[in-house]
Amino acid sequence: MKSTKLIYLEDSYQTNIEATVVNITKIGKKYSVILDQTIFYPQSGGQPADTGVIEGETGKFIVDHVKLDDGLIIHQGTLEGTVEPQQKVTATIDWNARYKNMQTHTAGHLIDEAVKNLSPEFQGIDGMHGINNQQYIEFNGFINESYKSEITDYLQKNKNLDQPIISETVTLAEIKKRGILLPFEPSKNKPVRVVSFGDNPPVPDAGTQLKNSNEVWPILLTDFEYQDGNTRIHYTLTPPAKKELPETKEATTKDTSLAEFQQQIDALANEIKQDEVLSNEAFQQKYSSKKGKFNQLAKSIKSVSPKDRGTAGKLLNQLKLTINSQANKQADTKKQEWFDVTLPGIKPQLGHAHLISQTIKEVESIFASLGFVRRRYQEIETDWYYAEGLNIPKDHPARDDQETFYFSDNVVLTAHTSNGQLREMEFLKEPPIKMINIGKTYRRQASNTHSPMFHQFEGLLVDKNINMSHLVGVSNYFAQHYFGPDREIRLRPHHFQFTEPSFEVDINCNVCKGTGSIHGHKCKVCKSGWLELGGAGMVHPTVLKNGGIDPNKYSGFAFGWGIERIIMMKHQVTDNLRQLYTDDLRFLQQG
Ligand code: DAH
């Protein structure tokens, strides 16, 4: 048989079509009809099949399912009257159902675009858009639920932007010409169906799509589910206006008053008390099982009017606590009766220090091996130690570099650990000073790579005859002990108010071995062969003076680098600093 012509690919908004019946067969009570061309979409790619009718002069065929079988679209359903091969018929889809399917399907793709925008490493690998009432997009790897608001923001912005959605069929030649990237190898004789949203690059998709993103109802991300190392983001669409909602059953059934609901709760609580004598299994079965009395009562909360539902929910929660504590009591009694002394004990789970704490310790010990003393100076600081004393006068543009949180004109949350320099000079009064000040720092910033709170370590060495070669030596020592023996640093001229001369210290990238490219492609980790470690320089004479040290007798160097930054550099993570602050055990247990 010749393959069915797929008219739904040409226009997803077409609702009916004239066609000729190619074949009709009966299996059990159901019929299968094949047409020469169709607008019925067969269930696939997570999108449910269309439903509708196929009508001829002599009969009507009600389509309740559609599938694709080796190039043929099989319409399945029930027959009223007769439909014969060669007969001309009109095929009409249930447009409301189709439109809803397209909304759900397009919404899924918009979520895919939004997540890809977070980071290209997340790839959509599967999706369900309404089949068996499931609506989710599945991504490879772990996406923390804390991204929910960022994804939602992106969706709100882009979905409302009037993004045209273009579905098209592209040949291998076009794929090559336009540089379309596909997650599979396209073949010469099989063109590929792709869809693109606004300016985003096309992605493979064989379903039907809305023509514009603004037709999708607001998307609500409901749940992040983790399975076999992948993340399913479940979603639902929220109808924009009440009046468009179909009449719900809930509204027509009789409401239970809160008082009645309370009575039912009390009755059940009484019954529970009396059932103290029941065996543990029987108790669980009666009250806590799926079909148990608690769940039955919980379901009936729907009939309480919405304004009282919050209170009713609280009552239910209390009841649940009563049931649980009763069940525990019974389980305890039982345990006492049946204590098996031969059972092996349960090993307590042991934790370990957080990756940031581990790194702080490591940095501390690398510098300790050079004789630097660990300090931790205050995070709430006066303007003098934080800026003025470091040669950053009020109104100096350098103040704009750091998005500082101010408590008052004179008191700040430290945006760097450099305040430790003056504090240490004052504390020791006389060199030699060899300090490593590790502490929390705060800035008005929040993104994938910037957190409002992060950690810095500030080195300060002041003594007689200290020069830049000492700075280079210490930096190299640190690079080789923290990152690895084959690493080295370079100094790049820069400006800081509290050092002269000032530098940015870079460290060579170990992915591209400092060359900036891998097999002719730009290195994705560093882009240039070097990664920026942070600022450093020779302590400015004014700063020494402000710390009470004679710049004619002594000189020194200082540097200020980030703990999170060196962690990310070491693990070649360039874009998800926030994972360091989540409570996700799968991430934290790696350390
Ligand atoms: N305080 C600077 C910052 O947070 C970093 C810095 C640069 C510290 C140069 C230093 C230094 O000690 O010498 O951006």
XYZ file of C-alpha atoms and ligand atoms in Angstrom:
605
model
C 0.000 0.000 0.000
C 1.193 3.531 -0.721
C 2.141 5.601 2.339
C -0.573 7.931 3.599
C -0.063 11.565 2.656
C 0.352 13.543 5.888
C -1.577 16.765 5.452
C -1.286 17.731 9.148
C 2.388 18.429 8.448
C 1.428 21.121 5.965
C -0.943 23.077 8.188
C -1.538 22.170 11.795
C -4.603 24.447 11.901
C -6.536 22.644 9.172
C -9.530 20.842 10.674
C -10.971 18.842 7.784
C -10.065 17.328 4.471
C -11.552 15.414 1.547
C -9.996 11.990 1.122
C -10.502 8.595 -0.468
C -10.804 5.392 1.551
C -7.991 2.996 0.692
C -8.846 0.169 3.012
C -11.171 -0.789 5.878
C -10.785 -3.833 8.114
C -12.569 -5.124 11.189
C -10.850 -6.601 14.218
C -13.251 -7.611 16.993
C -15.739 -4.786 17.325
C -13.314 -2.163 16.098
C -12.591 -0.980 12.590
C -9.369 0.304 11.064
C -9.590 2.756 8.203
C -6.786 3.849 5.894
C -7.165 6.954 3.712
C -5.029 8.204 0.841
C -4.333 11.384 2.836
C -5.167 12.511 6.351
C -5.081 15.349 8.838
C -5.366 12.982 11.830
C -2.190 13.026 13.891
C -1.072 9.539 15.047
C 0.046 9.165 18.665
C 3.818 9.661 18.754
C 6.550 11.851 20.170
C 4.561 12.177 23.387
C 1.655 13.920 21.636
C -1.706 12.115 21.873
C -3.558 10.999 18.726
C -6.322 13.133 17.249
C -9.937 12.059 17.532
C -12.837 12.967 15.246
C -15.008 11.610 12.454
C -14.639 10.312 8.923
C -17.924 10.691 7.066
C -19.125 9.379 3.737
C -22.546 9.245 2.075
C -23.366 5.859 3.517
C -21.853 6.007 6.987
C -19.930 7.634 9.733
C -16.706 6.389 11.277
C -15.906 7.693 14.777
C -12.140 7.860 15.218
C -11.001 7.251 18.782
C -7.354 6.404 18.139
C -4.793 6.889 15.389
C -1.448 5.201 14.903
C 1.354 5.182 12.393
C 2.377 1.832 11.003
C 5.115 1.620 8.408
C 4.113 4.768 6.529
C 0.381 4.106 6.877
C -1.881 6.083 9.171
C -4.394 3.716 10.772
C -7.576 5.378 12.044
C -9.232 3.161 14.633
C -12.768 3.388 15.955
C -16.394 2.442 15.546
C -18.596 2.451 12.481
C -22.179 3.590 11.992
C -23.525 2.524 8.555
C -20.956 1.560 5.941
C -17.715 2.905 4.588
C -16.216 1.235 1.506
C -12.821 1.363 -0.235
C -12.672 3.924 -3.089
C -15.399 5.968 -1.390
C -14.939 9.757 -1.069
C -15.135 10.892 2.564
C -14.638 14.002 4.699
C -12.249 13.609 7.625
C -12.753 16.089 10.475
C -10.676 16.254 13.631
C -11.920 17.284 17.075
C -10.358 20.739 16.947
C -10.664 21.510 20.657
C -8.749 18.370 21.555
C -6.133 19.013 18.857
C -5.667 22.603 19.937
C -5.191 21.521 23.543
C -2.649 18.901 22.443
C -0.763 21.497 20.445
C -0.718 23.888 23.381
C 0.666 21.197 25.637
C 3.174 20.080 23.031
C 4.389 23.588 22.213
C 4.615 24.368 25.935
C 6.902 21.342 26.341
C 9.216 22.672 23.652
C 9.245 26.151 25.208
C 10.383 24.572 28.486
C 13.075 22.757 26.537
C 14.277 26.073 25.086
C 14.196 27.701 28.524
C 16.263 24.942 30.126
C 18.774 24.937 27.287
C 19.122 28.636 27.929
C 20.255 27.867 31.493
C 23.088 25.817 30.181
C 23.730 24.065 26.857
C 24.821 20.957 28.751
C 21.157 20.196 29.527
C 19.608 18.307 26.629
C 15.940 17.385 26.310
C 15.775 13.639 25.665
C 12.103 12.732 26.013
C 8.717 14.242 26.618
C 5.074 13.495 27.313
C 2.483 15.992 26.227
C -0.777 14.599 27.485
C -0.621 10.853 26.843
C -2.021 9.114 29.964
C -2.393 12.565 31.510
C 1.349 12.913 31.777
C 3.007 16.210 30.938
C 6.750 16.472 31.317
C 10.013 17.087 29.539
C 12.909 14.844 30.447
C 16.486 16.127 30.437
C 19.757 14.290 30.735
C 21.543 14.883 34.019
C 20.499 16.619 37.177
C 18.691 19.944 37.147
C 18.245 21.369 40.582
C 14.736 22.437 41.533
C 16.166 25.810 42.542
C 16.257 26.672 38.830
C 12.465 26.686 38.770
C 12.110 30.452 39.089
C 14.755 31.149 36.464
C 13.074 28.790 33.985
C 9.687 30.316 34.785
C 11.026 33.861 34.282
C 12.518 32.914 30.943
C 9.257 31.254 29.888
C 7.212 34.275 30.864
C 9.439 36.589 28.914
C 9.877 34.517 25.803
C 6.475 32.938 25.573
C 4.813 36.322 25.549
C 7.184 37.677 22.980
C 5.201 36.721 19.888
C 7.744 34.162 18.842
C 6.746 32.670 15.502
C 6.966 28.877 15.504
C 8.020 27.334 12.228
C 7.707 23.649 11.447
C 9.355 22.446 8.271
C 10.818 19.409 6.555
C 14.491 19.717 5.696
C 16.667 17.622 3.423
C 20.216 16.557 4.154
C 21.530 19.236 1.793
C 19.586 21.941 3.654
C 20.691 20.622 7.034
C 24.287 20.962 5.918
C 23.816 24.316 4.247
C 22.078 25.897 7.234
C 24.370 24.193 9.754
C 21.423 22.651 11.607
C 22.664 20.573 14.527
C 20.775 17.334 15.125
C 21.226 14.827 17.934
C 21.436 12.041 15.340
C 23.064 11.462 11.964
C 20.583 12.564 9.256
C 20.336 10.222 6.278
C 20.346 11.129 2.611
C 16.959 9.771 1.618
C 15.005 10.676 4.732
C 14.268 14.373 5.200
C 13.883 15.498 8.798
C 11.002 17.375 10.377
C 12.226 20.266 12.515
C 10.681 23.134 14.418
C 12.158 26.456 15.437
C 10.965 28.900 18.059
C 11.728 32.507 17.201
C 15.456 32.900 16.614
C 16.384 29.676 18.365
C 18.022 27.021 16.193
C 15.705 24.300 14.820
C 15.209 21.066 16.765
C 13.795 17.771 15.484
C 10.043 17.385 15.994
C 7.439 15.407 14.071
C 4.352 16.620 15.954
C 1.980 19.498 15.348
C 2.745 22.900 16.826
C 1.000 26.206 17.445
C 2.003 29.003 15.117
C 3.019 31.450 17.815
C 4.341 31.060 21.359
C 1.883 33.630 22.702
C -0.999 31.207 22.104
C 0.234 28.949 24.898
C -1.527 29.378 28.230
C 0.725 30.329 31.159
C 3.022 27.411 31.969
C 3.334 26.239 35.556
C 6.250 23.956 36.467
C 4.761 21.558 38.987
C 7.420 19.044 39.908
C 11.053 18.059 39.322
C 11.347 14.281 39.281
C 14.686 12.508 39.227
C 15.060 9.111 37.582
C 18.111 7.141 36.487
C 20.277 10.224 36.453
C 17.767 12.254 34.435
C 15.396 15.051 35.407
C 11.734 15.173 34.464
C 10.207 18.604 34.687
C 6.444 18.205 34.992
C 4.242 21.066 33.929
C 0.690 22.131 33.513
C -1.041 24.973 31.688
C -3.159 27.447 33.566
C -6.258 28.697 31.758
C -6.089 32.495 31.659
C -9.706 33.443 32.380
C -12.232 31.773 34.665
C -15.053 32.015 32.183
C -13.218 29.838 29.688
C -13.099 26.974 32.151
C -15.551 24.182 31.504
C -18.108 23.668 34.274
C -16.488 21.419 36.812
C -18.149 18.607 38.616
C -16.990 20.036 41.885
C -19.118 23.128 41.512
C -22.301 21.164 41.023
C -21.992 18.635 43.849
C -23.317 19.615 47.234
C -20.791 21.328 49.500
C -19.854 19.885 52.905
C -19.739 22.559 55.577
C -16.615 22.919 57.681
C -18.606 21.830 60.759
C -19.665 18.609 59.035
C -16.092 17.948 57.985
C -14.898 18.540 61.548
C -17.491 16.017 62.772
C -16.198 13.413 60.353
C -12.632 14.043 61.544
C -13.682 13.737 65.220
C -15.562 10.528 64.516
C -12.520 9.004 62.872
C -10.210 10.172 65.681
C -12.514 8.429 68.192
C -12.540 5.265 66.203
C -8.723 5.317 66.073
C -8.521 5.524 69.871
C -10.739 2.518 70.220
C -8.670 0.584 67.733
C -5.552 0.732 69.888
C -5.946 -2.980 70.393
C -5.694 -3.801 66.706
C -2.554 -5.511 65.384
C -0.128 -3.195 63.654
C -0.929 -4.546 60.163
C -4.664 -4.341 60.690
C -4.331 -0.783 61.994
C -2.229 0.315 59.017
C -4.575 -1.409 56.617
C -7.639 0.220 58.106
C -6.313 3.765 58.427
C -3.108 4.388 56.488
C -3.363 2.232 53.367
C -4.225 3.667 49.976
C -7.876 2.804 50.344
C -7.799 3.361 54.115
C -10.129 5.594 56.048
C -7.765 8.547 56.156
C -7.361 8.750 52.393
C -11.094 8.451 51.902
C -11.732 11.353 54.201
C -8.880 13.332 52.657
C -10.470 12.959 49.237
C -13.724 14.423 50.440
C -11.952 17.728 51.192
C -12.894 18.631 47.626
C -16.466 19.049 48.711
C -15.552 21.628 51.373
C -15.988 25.129 49.979
C -12.655 26.624 48.813
C -12.629 29.303 51.513
C -12.681 26.665 54.295
C -10.335 24.234 52.631
C -7.223 25.610 54.339
C -8.726 24.976 57.791
C -10.013 21.578 56.701
C -6.482 20.726 55.493
C -5.044 21.602 58.890
C -7.577 19.317 60.574
C -6.563 16.541 58.238
C -2.896 17.086 59.048
C -3.607 16.768 62.759
C -5.523 13.580 62.162
C -2.620 12.203 60.131
C -0.273 12.939 63.056
C -2.599 11.093 65.437
C -2.685 8.085 63.107
C 1.095 8.091 62.697
C 1.845 8.367 66.386
C -0.641 5.593 67.144
C 0.933 3.407 64.453
C 4.420 4.119 65.856
C 3.310 3.226 69.372
C 1.977 -0.077 68.141
C 5.097 -0.719 66.080
C 7.241 -0.024 69.185
C 5.278 -2.475 71.290
C 5.677 -4.990 68.583
C 9.392 -4.361 68.291
C 9.792 -4.974 71.979
C 7.982 -8.249 71.668
C 9.988 -9.456 68.680
C 13.454 -8.101 69.209
C 15.812 -10.203 67.120
C 19.251 -10.120 68.733
C 20.906 -11.750 65.730
C 20.055 -8.914 63.324
C 23.065 -6.855 62.244
C 22.955 -3.211 63.390
C 22.093 -0.314 61.120
C 25.176 1.628 60.149
C 24.751 5.338 60.771
C 25.451 7.434 57.691
C 28.581 9.507 58.084
C 28.840 12.936 56.543
C 31.933 14.893 55.616
C 32.964 18.509 55.403
C 31.392 20.558 52.624
C 33.501 21.084 49.496
C 33.924 24.773 50.360
C 35.118 23.929 53.883
C 37.453 21.272 52.482
C 38.917 23.812 50.066
C 39.362 26.433 52.793
C 41.326 23.857 54.804
C 43.399 22.930 51.783
C 44.222 26.568 50.952
C 45.072 27.179 54.586
C 47.471 24.251 54.690
C 49.185 25.093 51.370
C 49.969 28.576 52.678
C 50.774 27.272 56.146
C 53.526 25.182 54.562
C 55.098 28.512 53.478
C 54.704 29.979 56.959
C 51.515 32.027 56.369
C 49.244 32.301 59.392
C 45.502 31.775 58.959
C 43.312 34.694 60.000
C 39.650 35.438 59.811
C 38.819 39.117 60.128
C 35.399 40.642 60.487
C 32.734 40.616 57.762
C 31.040 43.750 59.042
C 33.566 46.489 58.648
C 33.994 50.240 58.838
C 34.694 52.277 55.756
C 38.291 52.934 56.835
C 39.469 49.305 56.828
C 37.291 48.336 53.932
C 38.104 51.224 51.554
C 39.501 54.549 52.739
C 42.558 53.041 54.467
C 43.159 50.902 51.382
C 43.697 54.073 49.366
C 40.145 54.088 47.935
C 38.924 57.586 48.824
C 35.199 58.362 49.010
C 33.782 59.232 45.581
C 36.641 57.405 43.847
C 35.318 55.503 40.806
C 37.042 52.328 42.067
C 34.237 52.126 44.633
C 31.819 51.308 41.815
C 33.743 48.142 40.946
C 32.252 46.334 43.881
C 28.545 46.177 44.464
C 28.768 46.710 48.173
C 25.992 46.252 50.725
C 25.949 49.248 53.078
C 24.523 49.162 56.599
C 25.149 52.896 56.872
C 27.499 55.420 55.279
C 30.282 54.101 57.441
C 29.528 50.403 57.889
C 29.511 47.743 55.165
C 29.342 44.021 54.606
C 32.826 43.341 53.242
C 32.892 42.899 49.464
C 36.505 41.687 49.674
C 38.878 40.323 52.303
C 41.394 43.135 51.797
C 40.275 44.804 55.042
C 42.333 42.030 56.633
C 45.509 43.712 55.365
C 45.148 46.785 57.588
C 43.772 44.731 60.464
C 46.788 42.417 60.378
C 49.314 45.263 60.165
C 47.684 46.896 63.165
C 47.541 43.620 65.042
C 51.186 42.617 64.535
C 52.554 46.184 64.503
C 55.938 45.071 63.183
C 56.824 42.819 60.187
C 57.441 40.058 59.266
C 53.773 39.659 58.341
C 52.676 36.493 56.578
C 48.913 36.315 56.643
C 46.276 34.310 54.828
C 42.880 35.796 55.651
C 40.032 33.541 54.511
C 36.500 34.796 54.936
C 33.054 35.422 53.589
C 32.491 38.294 51.184
C 29.270 39.836 49.975
C 28.208 41.617 46.796
C 24.970 42.724 45.198
C 25.072 40.068 42.498
C 23.290 36.848 41.651
C 23.715 34.702 38.558
C 24.883 31.231 37.607
C 28.460 32.290 38.210
C 28.015 34.951 40.896
C 26.556 34.469 44.319
C 25.673 37.265 46.780
C 27.869 35.536 49.351
C 31.120 33.861 48.458
C 34.567 33.293 49.978
C 37.899 34.952 49.346
C 41.396 34.341 50.592
C 43.672 37.300 51.030
C 47.404 36.852 51.231
C 49.725 39.482 52.666
C 53.473 39.254 53.055
C 55.390 42.285 54.388
C 59.057 42.208 55.317
C 62.384 43.740 54.390
C 63.317 43.533 50.683
C 60.148 41.850 49.484
C 59.797 42.165 45.711
C 57.757 40.858 42.821
C 59.738 37.662 42.424
C 58.382 36.624 45.819
C 54.859 37.230 44.586
C 55.531 35.109 41.476
C 57.140 32.361 43.551
C 54.300 32.160 46.067
C 51.645 32.247 43.318
C 53.364 29.453 41.411
C 53.723 27.439 44.594
C 50.008 27.762 45.252
C 49.049 26.954 41.627
C 51.161 23.820 41.621
C 50.013 22.584 45.007
C 46.325 23.256 44.508
C 45.850 22.670 40.762
C 48.704 20.310 39.912
C 52.474 20.190 39.404
C 52.379 21.072 35.692
C 50.536 24.359 36.184
C 52.073 27.805 36.089
C 51.019 31.404 36.437
C 51.512 34.628 34.532
C 51.025 38.224 35.637
C 48.893 40.563 33.568
C 49.060 44.343 34.317
C 45.948 45.665 36.018
C 44.906 48.385 38.425
C 43.985 48.246 42.087
C 44.090 51.217 44.412
C 45.831 49.328 47.199
C 48.714 47.894 45.162
C 51.370 49.396 42.886
C 52.137 47.816 40.519
C 48.954 45.726 40.277
C 48.247 42.534 38.363
C 45.732 39.921 37.507
C 47.219 36.495 38.092
C 46.318 33.933 35.409
C 46.966 30.223 35.485
C 47.464 28.099 32.387
C 44.518 25.918 31.377
C 45.138 22.195 31.713
C 42.395 21.204 29.275
C 44.090 22.781 26.239
C 47.506 22.858 27.919
C 47.639 26.633 27.663
C 47.207 26.703 23.887
C 43.610 28.010 23.828
C 42.453 25.438 21.292
C 41.693 21.746 21.013
C 41.799 20.065 17.577
C 41.409 23.445 15.935
C 38.420 24.500 18.106
C 38.512 27.191 20.754
C 38.946 25.610 24.210
C 35.554 25.763 25.897
C 36.973 25.955 29.407
C 39.375 28.910 29.055
C 38.907 30.289 25.492
C 42.438 31.735 25.560
C 44.794 29.235 27.178
C 44.679 31.062 30.539
C 42.198 31.194 33.418
C 41.946 34.217 35.683
C 42.784 33.490 39.293
C 42.394 37.015 40.715
C 44.112 40.227 41.694
C 47.508 40.796 43.256
C 50.273 43.360 43.512
C 52.912 45.101 45.612
C 51.313 46.743 48.634
C 50.906 50.503 48.044
C 53.120 52.634 50.327
C 50.038 54.556 51.480
C 48.446 51.313 52.653
C 51.596 50.354 54.582
C 51.598 53.817 56.162
C 47.903 53.526 57.037
C 48.694 50.195 58.697
C 51.411 51.851 60.758
C 54.335 50.369 58.833
C 57.226 52.377 57.467
C 57.255 51.981 53.650
C 60.884 53.102 53.551
C 61.923 50.162 55.642
C 59.509 47.488 54.484
C 57.762 46.342 51.341
C 55.223 43.615 50.648
C 52.878 41.902 48.252
C 49.213 40.989 48.535
C 46.652 39.008 46.619
C 42.913 38.290 46.900
C 41.442 35.196 45.237
C 38.102 33.388 45.400
C 37.481 29.993 47.004
C 34.464 29.155 44.809
C 36.400 30.368 41.803
C 39.332 28.007 42.356
C 36.906 25.118 42.968
C 35.195 25.825 39.662
C 38.532 26.189 37.893
C 39.834 22.948 39.318
C 36.760 20.984 38.296
C 36.372 22.805 34.990
C 32.845 23.821 35.859
C 32.220 27.117 34.212
C 28.564 27.762 34.758
C 26.923 26.335 37.852
C 28.410 27.822 40.937
C 25.047 27.616 42.683
C 25.259 23.863 43.042
C 27.808 24.517 45.751
C 25.082 25.994 47.927
C 22.308 23.479 47.379
C 21.443 20.672 49.751
C 21.408 18.050 47.037
C 23.165 15.032 48.501
C 24.069 13.560 45.132
C 26.212 16.609 44.489
C 27.508 17.005 48.025
C 28.418 13.352 48.532
C 30.948 13.503 45.722
C 33.506 15.419 47.782
N 40.236 43.008 46.714
C 40.254 42.675 45.317
C 38.853 42.233 44.869
O 38.130 41.672 45.650
C 41.205 41.564 45.032
C 42.630 41.943 45.279
C 43.381 42.509 44.284
C 43.225 41.704 46.518
C 44.689 42.857 44.471
C 44.558 42.044 46.742
C 45.277 42.597 45.695
O 45.155 41.838 47.896
O 46.579 42.899 45.895
O 38.517 42.437 43.740
